[in-house]
Short mmCIF file of C-alpha atoms in Angstrom, two decimals:
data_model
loop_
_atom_site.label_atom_id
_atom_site.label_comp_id
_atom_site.label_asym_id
_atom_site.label_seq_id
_atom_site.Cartn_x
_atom_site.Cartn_y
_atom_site.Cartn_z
CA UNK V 1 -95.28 80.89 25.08
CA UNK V 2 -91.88 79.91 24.15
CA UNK V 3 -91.85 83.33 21.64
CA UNK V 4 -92.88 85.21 24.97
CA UNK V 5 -90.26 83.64 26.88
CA UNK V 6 -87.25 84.59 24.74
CA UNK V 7 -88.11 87.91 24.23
CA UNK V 8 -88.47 88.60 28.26
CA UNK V 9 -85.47 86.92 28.47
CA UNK V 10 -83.83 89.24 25.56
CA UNK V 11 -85.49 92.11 27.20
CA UNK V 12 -84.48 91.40 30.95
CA UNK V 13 -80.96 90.81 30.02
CA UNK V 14 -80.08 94.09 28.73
CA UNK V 15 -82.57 95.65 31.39
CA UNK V 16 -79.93 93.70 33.67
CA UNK V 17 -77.18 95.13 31.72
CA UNK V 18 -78.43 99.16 31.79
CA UNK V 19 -79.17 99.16 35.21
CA UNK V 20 -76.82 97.08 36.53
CA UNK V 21 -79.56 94.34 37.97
CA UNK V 22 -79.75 90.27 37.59
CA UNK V 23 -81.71 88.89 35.00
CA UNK V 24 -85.21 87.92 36.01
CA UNK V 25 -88.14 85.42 34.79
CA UNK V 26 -91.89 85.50 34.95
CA UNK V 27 -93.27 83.57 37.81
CA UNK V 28 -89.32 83.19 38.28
CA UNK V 29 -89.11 79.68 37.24
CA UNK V 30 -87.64 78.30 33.57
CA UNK V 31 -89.91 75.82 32.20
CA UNK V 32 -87.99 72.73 30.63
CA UNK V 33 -89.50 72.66 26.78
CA UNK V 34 -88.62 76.64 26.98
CA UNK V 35 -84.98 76.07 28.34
CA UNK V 36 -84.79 72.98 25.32
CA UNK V 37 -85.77 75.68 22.89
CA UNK V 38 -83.45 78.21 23.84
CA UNK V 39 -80.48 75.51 23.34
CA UNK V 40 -81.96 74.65 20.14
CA UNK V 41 -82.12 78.55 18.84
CA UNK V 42 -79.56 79.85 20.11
CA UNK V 43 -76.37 77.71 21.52
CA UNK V 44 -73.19 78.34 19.44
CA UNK V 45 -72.61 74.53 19.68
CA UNK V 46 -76.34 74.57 17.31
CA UNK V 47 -75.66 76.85 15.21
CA UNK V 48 -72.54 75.30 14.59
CA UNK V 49 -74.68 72.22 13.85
CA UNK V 50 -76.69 74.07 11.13
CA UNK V 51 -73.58 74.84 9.29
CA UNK V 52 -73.37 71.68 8.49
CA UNK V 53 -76.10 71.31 6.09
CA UNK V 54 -75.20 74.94 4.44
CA UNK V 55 -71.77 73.31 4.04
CA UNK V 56 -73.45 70.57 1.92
CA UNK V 57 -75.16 73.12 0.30
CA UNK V 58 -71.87 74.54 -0.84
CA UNK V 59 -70.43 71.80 -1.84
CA UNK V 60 -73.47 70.76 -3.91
CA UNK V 61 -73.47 74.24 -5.76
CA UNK V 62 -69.40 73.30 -6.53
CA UNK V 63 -70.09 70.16 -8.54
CA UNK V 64 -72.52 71.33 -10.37
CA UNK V 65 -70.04 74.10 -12.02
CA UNK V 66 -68.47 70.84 -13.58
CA UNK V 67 -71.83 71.31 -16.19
CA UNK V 68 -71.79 75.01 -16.12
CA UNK V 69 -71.64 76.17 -20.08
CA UNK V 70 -67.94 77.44 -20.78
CA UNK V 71 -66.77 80.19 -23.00
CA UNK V 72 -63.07 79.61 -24.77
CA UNK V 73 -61.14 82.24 -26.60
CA UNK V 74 -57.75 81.88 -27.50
CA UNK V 75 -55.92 85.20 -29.80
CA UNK V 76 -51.89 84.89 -30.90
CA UNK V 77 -50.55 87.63 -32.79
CA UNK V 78 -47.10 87.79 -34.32
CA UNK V 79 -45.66 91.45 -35.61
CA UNK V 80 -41.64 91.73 -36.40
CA UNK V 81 -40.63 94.54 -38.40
CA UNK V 82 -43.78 95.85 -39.47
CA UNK V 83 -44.81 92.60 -40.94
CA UNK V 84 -47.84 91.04 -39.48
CA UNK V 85 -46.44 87.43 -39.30
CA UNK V 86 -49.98 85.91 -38.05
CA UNK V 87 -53.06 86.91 -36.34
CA UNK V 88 -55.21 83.48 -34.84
CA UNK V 89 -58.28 84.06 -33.15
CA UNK V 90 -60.12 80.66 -31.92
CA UNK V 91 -63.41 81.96 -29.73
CA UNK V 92 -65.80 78.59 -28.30
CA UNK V 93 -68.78 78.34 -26.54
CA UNK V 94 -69.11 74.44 -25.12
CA UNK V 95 -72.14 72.87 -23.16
CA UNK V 96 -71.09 69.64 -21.07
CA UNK V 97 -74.27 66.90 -20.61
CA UNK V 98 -74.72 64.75 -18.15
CA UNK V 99 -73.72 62.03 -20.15
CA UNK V 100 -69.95 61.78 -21.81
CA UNK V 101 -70.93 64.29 -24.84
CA UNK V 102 -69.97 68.01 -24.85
CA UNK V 103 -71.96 70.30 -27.53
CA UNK V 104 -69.61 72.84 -29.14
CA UNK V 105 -69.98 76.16 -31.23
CA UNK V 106 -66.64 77.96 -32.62
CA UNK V 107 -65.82 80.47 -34.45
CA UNK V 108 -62.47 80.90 -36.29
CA UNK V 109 -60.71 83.96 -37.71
CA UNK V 110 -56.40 83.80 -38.83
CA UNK V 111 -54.57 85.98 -41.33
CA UNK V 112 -51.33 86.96 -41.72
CA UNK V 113 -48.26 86.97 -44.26
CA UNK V 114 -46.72 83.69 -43.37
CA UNK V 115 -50.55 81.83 -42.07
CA UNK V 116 -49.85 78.59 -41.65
CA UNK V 117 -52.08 76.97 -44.76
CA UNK V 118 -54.27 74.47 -42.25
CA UNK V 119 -55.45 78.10 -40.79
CA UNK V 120 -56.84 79.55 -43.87
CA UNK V 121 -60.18 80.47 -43.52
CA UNK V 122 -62.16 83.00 -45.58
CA UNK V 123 -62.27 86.49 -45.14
CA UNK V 124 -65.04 86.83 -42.46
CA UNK V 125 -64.28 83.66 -40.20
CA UNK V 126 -65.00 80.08 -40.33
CA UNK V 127 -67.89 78.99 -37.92
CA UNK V 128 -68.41 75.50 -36.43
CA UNK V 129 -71.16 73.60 -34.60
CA UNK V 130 -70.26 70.33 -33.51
CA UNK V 131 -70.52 67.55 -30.68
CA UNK V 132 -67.57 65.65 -28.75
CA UNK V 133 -68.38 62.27 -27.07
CA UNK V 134 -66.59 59.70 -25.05
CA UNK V 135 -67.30 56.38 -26.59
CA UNK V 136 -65.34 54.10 -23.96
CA UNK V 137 -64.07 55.68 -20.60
CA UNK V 138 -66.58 58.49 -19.33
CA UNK V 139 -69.63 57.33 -21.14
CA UNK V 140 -71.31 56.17 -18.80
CA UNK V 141 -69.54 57.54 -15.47
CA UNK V 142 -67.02 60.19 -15.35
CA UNK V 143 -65.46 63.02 -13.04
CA UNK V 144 -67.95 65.36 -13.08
CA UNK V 145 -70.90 63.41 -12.74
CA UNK V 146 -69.24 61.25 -10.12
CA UNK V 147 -68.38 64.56 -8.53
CA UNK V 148 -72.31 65.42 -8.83
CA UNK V 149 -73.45 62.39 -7.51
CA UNK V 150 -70.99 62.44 -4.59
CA UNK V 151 -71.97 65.96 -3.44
CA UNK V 152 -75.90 65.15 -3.51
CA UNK V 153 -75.40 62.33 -1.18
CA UNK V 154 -72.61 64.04 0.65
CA UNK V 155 -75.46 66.82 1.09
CA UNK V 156 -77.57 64.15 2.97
CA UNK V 157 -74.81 62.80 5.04
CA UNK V 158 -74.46 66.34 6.39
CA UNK V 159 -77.97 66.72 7.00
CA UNK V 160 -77.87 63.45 9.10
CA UNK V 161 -74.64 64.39 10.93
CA UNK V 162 -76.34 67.53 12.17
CA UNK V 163 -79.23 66.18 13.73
CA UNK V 164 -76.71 64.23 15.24
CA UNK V 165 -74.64 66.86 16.44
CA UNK V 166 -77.54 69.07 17.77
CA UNK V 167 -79.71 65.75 19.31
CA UNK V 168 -75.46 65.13 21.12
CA UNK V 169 -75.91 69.57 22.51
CA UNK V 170 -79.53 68.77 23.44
CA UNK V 171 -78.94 65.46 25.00
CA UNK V 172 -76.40 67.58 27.23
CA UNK V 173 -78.31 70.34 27.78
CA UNK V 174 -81.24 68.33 29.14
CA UNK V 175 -78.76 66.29 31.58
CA UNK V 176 -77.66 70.19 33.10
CA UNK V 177 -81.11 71.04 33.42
CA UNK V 178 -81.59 67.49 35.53
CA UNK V 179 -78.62 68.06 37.75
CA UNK V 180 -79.76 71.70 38.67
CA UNK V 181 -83.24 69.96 39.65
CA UNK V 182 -81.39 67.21 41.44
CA UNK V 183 -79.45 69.82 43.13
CA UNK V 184 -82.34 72.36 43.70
CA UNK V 185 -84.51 69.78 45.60
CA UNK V 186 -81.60 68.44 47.87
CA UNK V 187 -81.58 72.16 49.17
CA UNK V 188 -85.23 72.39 49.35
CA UNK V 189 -85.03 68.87 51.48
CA UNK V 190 -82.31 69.87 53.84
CA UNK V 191 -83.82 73.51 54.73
CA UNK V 192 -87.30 71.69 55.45
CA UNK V 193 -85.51 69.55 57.86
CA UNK V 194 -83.27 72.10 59.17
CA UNK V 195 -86.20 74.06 60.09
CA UNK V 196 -87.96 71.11 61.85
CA UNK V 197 -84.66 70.87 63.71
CA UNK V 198 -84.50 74.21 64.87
CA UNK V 199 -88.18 74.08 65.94
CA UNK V 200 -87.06 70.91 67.71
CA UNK V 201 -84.25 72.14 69.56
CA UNK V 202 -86.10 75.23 70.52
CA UNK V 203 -89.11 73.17 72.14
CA UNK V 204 -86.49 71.00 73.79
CA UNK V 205 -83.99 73.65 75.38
CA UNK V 206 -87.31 75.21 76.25
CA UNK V 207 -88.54 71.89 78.07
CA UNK V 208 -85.16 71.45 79.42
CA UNK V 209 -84.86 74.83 81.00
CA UNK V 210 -88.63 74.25 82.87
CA UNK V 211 -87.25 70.73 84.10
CA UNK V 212 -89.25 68.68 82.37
CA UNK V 213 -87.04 67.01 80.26
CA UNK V 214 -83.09 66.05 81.09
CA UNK V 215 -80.72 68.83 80.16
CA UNK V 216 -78.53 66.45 77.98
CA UNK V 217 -81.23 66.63 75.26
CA UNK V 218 -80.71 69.69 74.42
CA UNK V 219 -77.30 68.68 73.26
CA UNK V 220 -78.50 65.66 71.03
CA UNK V 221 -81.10 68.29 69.32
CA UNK V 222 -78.49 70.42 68.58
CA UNK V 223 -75.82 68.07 67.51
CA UNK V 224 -78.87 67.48 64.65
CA UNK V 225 -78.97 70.96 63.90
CA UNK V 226 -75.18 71.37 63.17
CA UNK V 227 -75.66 68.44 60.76
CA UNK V 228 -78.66 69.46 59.01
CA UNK V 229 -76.38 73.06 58.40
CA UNK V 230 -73.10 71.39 57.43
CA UNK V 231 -75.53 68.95 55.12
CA UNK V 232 -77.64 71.91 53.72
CA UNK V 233 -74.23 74.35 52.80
CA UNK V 234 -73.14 70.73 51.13
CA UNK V 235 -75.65 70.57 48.58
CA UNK V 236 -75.86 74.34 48.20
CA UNK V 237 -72.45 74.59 46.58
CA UNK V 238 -73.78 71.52 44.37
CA UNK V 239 -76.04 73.56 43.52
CA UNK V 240 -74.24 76.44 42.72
CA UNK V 241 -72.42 74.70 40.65
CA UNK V 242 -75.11 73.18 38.75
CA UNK V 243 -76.23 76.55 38.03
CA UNK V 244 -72.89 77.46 36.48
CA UNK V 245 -73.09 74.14 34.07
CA UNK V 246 -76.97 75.38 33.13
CA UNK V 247 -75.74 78.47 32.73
CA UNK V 248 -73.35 77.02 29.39
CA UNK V 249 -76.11 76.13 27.57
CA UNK V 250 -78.46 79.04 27.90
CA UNK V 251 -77.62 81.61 25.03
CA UNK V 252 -79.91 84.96 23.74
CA UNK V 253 -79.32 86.19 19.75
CA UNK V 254 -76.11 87.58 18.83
CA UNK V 255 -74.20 84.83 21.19
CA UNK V 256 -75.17 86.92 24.34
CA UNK V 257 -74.45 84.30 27.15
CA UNK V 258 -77.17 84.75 30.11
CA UNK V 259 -76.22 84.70 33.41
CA UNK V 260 -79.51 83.52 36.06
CA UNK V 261 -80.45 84.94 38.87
CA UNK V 262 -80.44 83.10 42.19
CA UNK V 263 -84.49 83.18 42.91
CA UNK V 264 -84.65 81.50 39.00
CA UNK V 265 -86.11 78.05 39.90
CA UNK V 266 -86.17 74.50 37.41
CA UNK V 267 -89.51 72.94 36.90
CA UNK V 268 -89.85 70.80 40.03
CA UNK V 269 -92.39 68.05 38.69
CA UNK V 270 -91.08 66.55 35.26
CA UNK V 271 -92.52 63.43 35.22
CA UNK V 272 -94.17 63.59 32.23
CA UNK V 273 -92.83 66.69 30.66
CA UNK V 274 -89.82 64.82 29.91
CA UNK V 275 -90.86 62.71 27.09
CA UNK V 276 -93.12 65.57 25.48
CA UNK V 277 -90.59 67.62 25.20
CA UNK V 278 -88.14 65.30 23.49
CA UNK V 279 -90.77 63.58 21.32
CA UNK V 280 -90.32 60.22 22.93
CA UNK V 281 -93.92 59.13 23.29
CA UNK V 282 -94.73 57.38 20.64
CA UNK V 283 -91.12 55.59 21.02
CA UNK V 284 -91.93 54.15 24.36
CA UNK V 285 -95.33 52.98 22.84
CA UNK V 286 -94.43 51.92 19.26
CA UNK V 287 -90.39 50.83 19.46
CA UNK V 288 -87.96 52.44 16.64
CA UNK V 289 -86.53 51.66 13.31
CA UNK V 290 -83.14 51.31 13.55
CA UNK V 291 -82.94 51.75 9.69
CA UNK V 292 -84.15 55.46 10.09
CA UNK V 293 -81.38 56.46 13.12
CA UNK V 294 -79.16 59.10 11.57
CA UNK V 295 -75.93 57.24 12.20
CA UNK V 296 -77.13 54.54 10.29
CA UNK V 297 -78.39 56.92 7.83
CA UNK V 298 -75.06 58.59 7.53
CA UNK V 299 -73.48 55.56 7.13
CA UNK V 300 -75.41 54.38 4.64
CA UNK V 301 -74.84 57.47 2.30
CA UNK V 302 -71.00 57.19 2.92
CA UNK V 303 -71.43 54.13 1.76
CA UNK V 304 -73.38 55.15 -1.68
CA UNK V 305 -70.58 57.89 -2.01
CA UNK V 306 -67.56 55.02 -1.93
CA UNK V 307 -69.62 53.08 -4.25
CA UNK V 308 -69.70 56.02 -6.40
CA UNK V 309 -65.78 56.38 -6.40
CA UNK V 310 -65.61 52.96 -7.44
CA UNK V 311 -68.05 52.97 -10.55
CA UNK V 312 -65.75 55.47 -11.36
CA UNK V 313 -62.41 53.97 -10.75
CA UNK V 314 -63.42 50.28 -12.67
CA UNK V 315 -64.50 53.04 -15.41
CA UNK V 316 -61.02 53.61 -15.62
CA UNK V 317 -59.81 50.61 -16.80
CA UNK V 318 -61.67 51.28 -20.18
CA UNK V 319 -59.49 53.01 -22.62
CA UNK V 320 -59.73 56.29 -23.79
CA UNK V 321 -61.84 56.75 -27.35
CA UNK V 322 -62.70 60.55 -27.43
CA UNK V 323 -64.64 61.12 -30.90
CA UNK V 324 -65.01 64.93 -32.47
CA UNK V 325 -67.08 66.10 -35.25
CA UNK V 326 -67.92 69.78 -35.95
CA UNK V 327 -70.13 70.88 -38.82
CA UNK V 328 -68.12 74.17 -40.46
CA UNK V 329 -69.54 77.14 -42.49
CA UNK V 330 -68.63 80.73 -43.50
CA UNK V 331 -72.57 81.62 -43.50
CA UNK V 332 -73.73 80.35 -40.43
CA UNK V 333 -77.05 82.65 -40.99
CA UNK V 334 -77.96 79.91 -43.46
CA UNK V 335 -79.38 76.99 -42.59
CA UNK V 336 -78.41 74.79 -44.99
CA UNK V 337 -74.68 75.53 -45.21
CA UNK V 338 -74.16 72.93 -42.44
CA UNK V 339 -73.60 69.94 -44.38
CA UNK V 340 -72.21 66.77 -44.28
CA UNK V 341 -69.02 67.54 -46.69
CA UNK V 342 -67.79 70.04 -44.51
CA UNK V 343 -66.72 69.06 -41.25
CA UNK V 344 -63.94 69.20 -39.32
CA UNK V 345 -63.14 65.91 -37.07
CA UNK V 346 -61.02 64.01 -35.00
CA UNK V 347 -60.52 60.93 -32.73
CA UNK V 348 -58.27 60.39 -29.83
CA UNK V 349 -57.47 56.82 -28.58
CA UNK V 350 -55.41 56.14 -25.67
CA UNK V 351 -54.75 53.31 -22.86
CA UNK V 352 -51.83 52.52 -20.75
CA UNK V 353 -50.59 48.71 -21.46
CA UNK V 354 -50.44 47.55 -18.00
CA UNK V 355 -53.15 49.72 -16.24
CA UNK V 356 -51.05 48.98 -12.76
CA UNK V 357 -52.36 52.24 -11.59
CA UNK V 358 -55.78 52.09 -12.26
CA UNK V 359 -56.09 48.21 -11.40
CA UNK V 360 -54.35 49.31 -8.04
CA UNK V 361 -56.81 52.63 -7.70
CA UNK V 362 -60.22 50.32 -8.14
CA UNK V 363 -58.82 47.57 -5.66
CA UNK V 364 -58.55 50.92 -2.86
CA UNK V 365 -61.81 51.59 -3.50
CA UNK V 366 -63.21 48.47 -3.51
CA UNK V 367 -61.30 47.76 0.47
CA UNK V 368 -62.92 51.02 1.27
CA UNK V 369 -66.79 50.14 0.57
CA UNK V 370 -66.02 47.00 2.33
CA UNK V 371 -64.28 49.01 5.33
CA UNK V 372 -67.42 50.96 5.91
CA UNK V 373 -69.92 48.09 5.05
CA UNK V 374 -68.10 46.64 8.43
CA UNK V 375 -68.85 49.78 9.97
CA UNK V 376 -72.16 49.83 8.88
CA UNK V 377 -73.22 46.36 10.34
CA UNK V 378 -70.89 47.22 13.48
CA UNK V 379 -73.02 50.31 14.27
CA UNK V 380 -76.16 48.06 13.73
CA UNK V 381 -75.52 46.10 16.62
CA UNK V 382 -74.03 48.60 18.81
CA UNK V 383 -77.05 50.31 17.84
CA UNK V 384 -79.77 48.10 18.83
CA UNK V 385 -77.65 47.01 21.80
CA UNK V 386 -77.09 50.21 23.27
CA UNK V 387 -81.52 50.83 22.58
CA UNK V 388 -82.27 47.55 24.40
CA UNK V 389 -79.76 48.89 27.33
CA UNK V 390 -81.48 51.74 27.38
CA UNK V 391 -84.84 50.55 27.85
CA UNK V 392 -83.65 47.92 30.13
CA UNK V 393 -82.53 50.55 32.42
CA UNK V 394 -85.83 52.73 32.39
CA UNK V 395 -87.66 49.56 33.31
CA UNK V 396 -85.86 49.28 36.12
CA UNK V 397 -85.24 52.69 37.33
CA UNK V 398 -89.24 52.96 36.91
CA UNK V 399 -89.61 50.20 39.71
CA UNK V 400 -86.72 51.18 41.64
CA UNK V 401 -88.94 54.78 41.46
CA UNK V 402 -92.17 53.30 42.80
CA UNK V 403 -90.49 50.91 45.40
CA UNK V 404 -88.68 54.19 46.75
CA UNK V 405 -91.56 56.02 47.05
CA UNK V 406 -92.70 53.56 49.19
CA UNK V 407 -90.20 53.70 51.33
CA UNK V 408 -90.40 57.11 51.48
CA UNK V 409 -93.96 57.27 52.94
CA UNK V 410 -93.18 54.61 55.52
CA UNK V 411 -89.92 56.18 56.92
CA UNK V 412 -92.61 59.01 57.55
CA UNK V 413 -94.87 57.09 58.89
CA UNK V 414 -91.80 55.64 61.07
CA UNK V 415 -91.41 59.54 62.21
CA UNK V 416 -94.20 60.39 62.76
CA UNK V 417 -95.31 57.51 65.06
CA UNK V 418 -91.88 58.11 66.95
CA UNK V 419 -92.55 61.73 67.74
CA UNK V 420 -95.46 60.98 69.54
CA UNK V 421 -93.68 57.64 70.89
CA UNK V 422 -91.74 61.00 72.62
CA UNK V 423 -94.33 62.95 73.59
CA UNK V 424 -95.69 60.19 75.90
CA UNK V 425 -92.02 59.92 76.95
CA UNK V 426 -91.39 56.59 75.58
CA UNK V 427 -88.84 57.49 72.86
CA UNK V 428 -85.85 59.70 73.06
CA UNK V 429 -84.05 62.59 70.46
CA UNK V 430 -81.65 59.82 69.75
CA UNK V 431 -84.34 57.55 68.53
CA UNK V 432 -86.47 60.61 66.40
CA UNK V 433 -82.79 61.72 64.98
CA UNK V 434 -82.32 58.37 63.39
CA UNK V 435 -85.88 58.22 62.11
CA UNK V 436 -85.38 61.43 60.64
CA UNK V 437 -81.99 60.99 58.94
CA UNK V 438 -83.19 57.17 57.57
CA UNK V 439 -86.06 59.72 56.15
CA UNK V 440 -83.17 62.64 54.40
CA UNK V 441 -81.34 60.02 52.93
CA UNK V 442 -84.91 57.41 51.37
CA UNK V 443 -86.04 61.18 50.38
CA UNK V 444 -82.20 61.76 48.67
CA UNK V 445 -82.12 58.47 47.58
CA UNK V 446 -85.72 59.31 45.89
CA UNK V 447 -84.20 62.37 44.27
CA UNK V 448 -80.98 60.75 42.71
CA UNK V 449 -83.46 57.58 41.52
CA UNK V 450 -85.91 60.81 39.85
CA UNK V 451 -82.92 62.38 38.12
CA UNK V 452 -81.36 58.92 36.78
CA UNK V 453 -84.75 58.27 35.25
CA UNK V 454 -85.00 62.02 33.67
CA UNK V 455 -81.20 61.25 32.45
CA UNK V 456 -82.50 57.70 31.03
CA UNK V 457 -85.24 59.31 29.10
CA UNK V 458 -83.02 62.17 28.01
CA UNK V 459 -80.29 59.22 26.98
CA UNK V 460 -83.04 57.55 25.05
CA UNK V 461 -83.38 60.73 22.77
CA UNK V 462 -79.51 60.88 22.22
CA UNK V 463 -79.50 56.62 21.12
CA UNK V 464 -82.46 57.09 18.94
CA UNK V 465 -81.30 60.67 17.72
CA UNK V 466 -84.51 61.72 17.43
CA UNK V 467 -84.72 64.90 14.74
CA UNK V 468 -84.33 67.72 16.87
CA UNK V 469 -86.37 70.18 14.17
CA UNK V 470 -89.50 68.10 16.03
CA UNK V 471 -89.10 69.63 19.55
#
């Protein structure tokens, strides 16, 4: 169905386009879960959204060049006066690990007339296989697998933000869609009564003309007229205008913005469409982890990220002890000609005296993780305050719902018995008039009660943030 619908609507709008004609739908009326998936698809706000987690992709791919195998070569060549002074060729192939050790194979090759003696080597090159390890700082924890572990939970931050950020476009798209129903049946109500008050006034002047009712009633019928008109051309620029804020959120492929057509109608009856299409059943009926609500979610991986940078900032206080060893042979096609007695090696040892700058860089770090842990229990409660508000208010908007339906049905019943109060002649226009208009406004004050309870619903799916990949 949904499928079906976007490709009439695809279709129809560059029909519309060719010949020059306003879009149309089947049956002519744009079914709520269809108009949700629409947003969803094909809103530039969305697919904004969905960046978002390709951006984490990205970013993820980045680190992990910190392990990518490397290839070294380094060639100096000295001529003067037709006398090769030197000729240094230093080619290496190195393999980081996870872990503070870096694998190594090199290959060496120098001549020349004045060869520095330490770069001797024999005629066909010096090879080397060896291993370089951090003993002390970066054993354990260093910049490129802090930079790793960063990105992977940075990748899931992402992925919470943008359910986030699409839930926010669907939260607002579902609120349009509620106004332009809100709108579309305040019309529908004030040309129903307008037409009952030009039947009215017609019977009446009709009456009044044969004598059989004074002439001045005429003027109270059409005194209601007038105001049903000015009332209806009211609500029909409300509702024009609640077309034009649908009309932002309803995209085709290729960012085509769609334009509806005036006979397009909402889905009157949502009553319970509203929580199958945003997935809110089971909510209603089984409450919600707050632990599994994306903000806290993202919060929580922020957090593991900061803790991350400070691992590797108190990592930093340990000294530097860098240890390289490098098995070397001029016949590396034998096995056995790596051995023991020839190696080349070397050990590097540093560490500042005060270690001002890396005692001040781990105390940052440290007032950052507790900065967001404050966040994190800050959103907690605004959290499960703002759920509890939430439900509150659908409580009560589901009385206030009943209680005005009610009322409805006995301002009718008011009506009805007062019309035929008049046909006796013991009521007057005056006296049907104000049964009618206490009717208009329990019937708009039914309508506005309807849409704040489609809104609290919809503002139940934007607290929760339920994943929008379920709708």
């Amino acid at each position: 169905m949904r499928k079906g619908l976007i490709f009439i609507l695809f279709g129809l709008f560059f029909t519309s386009i060719l010949c020059g004609q306003d879009m149309e739908l089947k049956n002519n009326v744009l079914l709520f879960e269809d108009y949700l998936e629409l947003v969803k698809k094909f809103h530039p706000v969305a697919k904004q959204a969905y960046l978002i987690e390709k951006k984490g992709d990205a970013n993820l791919l980045k680190s992990r060049g910190g392990f990518d195998p490397k290839v070294e070569v380094d060639f100096n060549q000295k001529v003067f006066k037709d006398t090769e002074y030197y000729n240094l060729l230093n080619a290496t192939f190195k393999v980081p690990t996870w872990y503070g050790v870096e694998l190594k194979a090199q290959f060496e090759e120098n001549a020349g007339y004045y060869l520095n003696p330490q770069n001797n080597v024999p005629e066909n090159g010096l090879y080397a296989a060896g291993i370089s390890v951090s003993l002390a700082q970066g054993l354990w924890i260093n910049e490129r697998m802090a930079t790793l572990k960063q990105a992977r939970v940075y990748q899931q931050q992402l992925e919470a933000d943008q359910d986030l950020a699409i839930n926010q476009i669907i939260f607002e798209a579902a609120t349009a869609y509620f106004d332009w129903i809100k709108a579309y049946n305040q019309v529908n109500l004030y040309e129903n009564f307008l037409e009952n008050a030009e039947i009215r006034f017609s019977g009446i002047k009709s009456s009044a003309l044969a004598g059989a009712i004074p002439l001045i009633d005429t003027t109270e019928a059409k005194i209601s007229v007038q105001n049903r008109q000015l009332s209806l051309q009211g609500v029909q620029l409300d509702y024009q205008k609640s077309r034009l804020e649908l009309a932002n959120y309803l995209w085709l492929n290729d960012n085509i913005p769609v334009e509806l057509q005036q006979d397009i109608k909402p889905e009157e009856n949502l009553r319970n469409v509203v929580e199958q299409a945003l997935k809110i059943e089971s909510i209603l009926a089984e409450g919600f982890e707050t632990s599994e609500h994306p903000k806290i979610k993202s919060l929580d991986f922020k957090i593991q990220g900061l803790d991350i940078e400070r691992r590797l900032k108190s990592n930093k206080l340990l000294p530097t002890l860098d240890v390289d060893y490098n098995f070397i042979t001029s016949t590396p096609e034998l096995a056995n000609s790596f051995q023991v007695p020839n190696y080349k090696a070397g050990l590097t040892f540093k560490m500042p005296l005060f270690l001002r700058k890396e005692r001040g860089d781990l105390a940052l770090s440290q007032l950052k993780v507790q900065d967001a842990n404050f966040e994190l229990d800050n959103a907690k409660i605004q959290l499960q305050n703002k759920i509890t508000a939430v439900y509150v208010e659908l409580s009560t908007l589901i009385q206030q719902n009943n209680l005005v339906e009610e009322v409805v049905i006995n301002y009718e019943t008011m009506l009805k018995a007062e019309e035929r109060k008049y046909q006796v002649g013991e009521s007057s226009i005056f006296l049907i008039n104000t049964r009618e208009t206490n009717l208009i406004e329990a019937r708009l004050k039914a309508i506005e009660i309807t849409n704040k309870l489609y809104t609290a619903k919809a503002k139940l799916f934007n607290t929760l943030a339920i994943d929008p990949t379920d709708l």
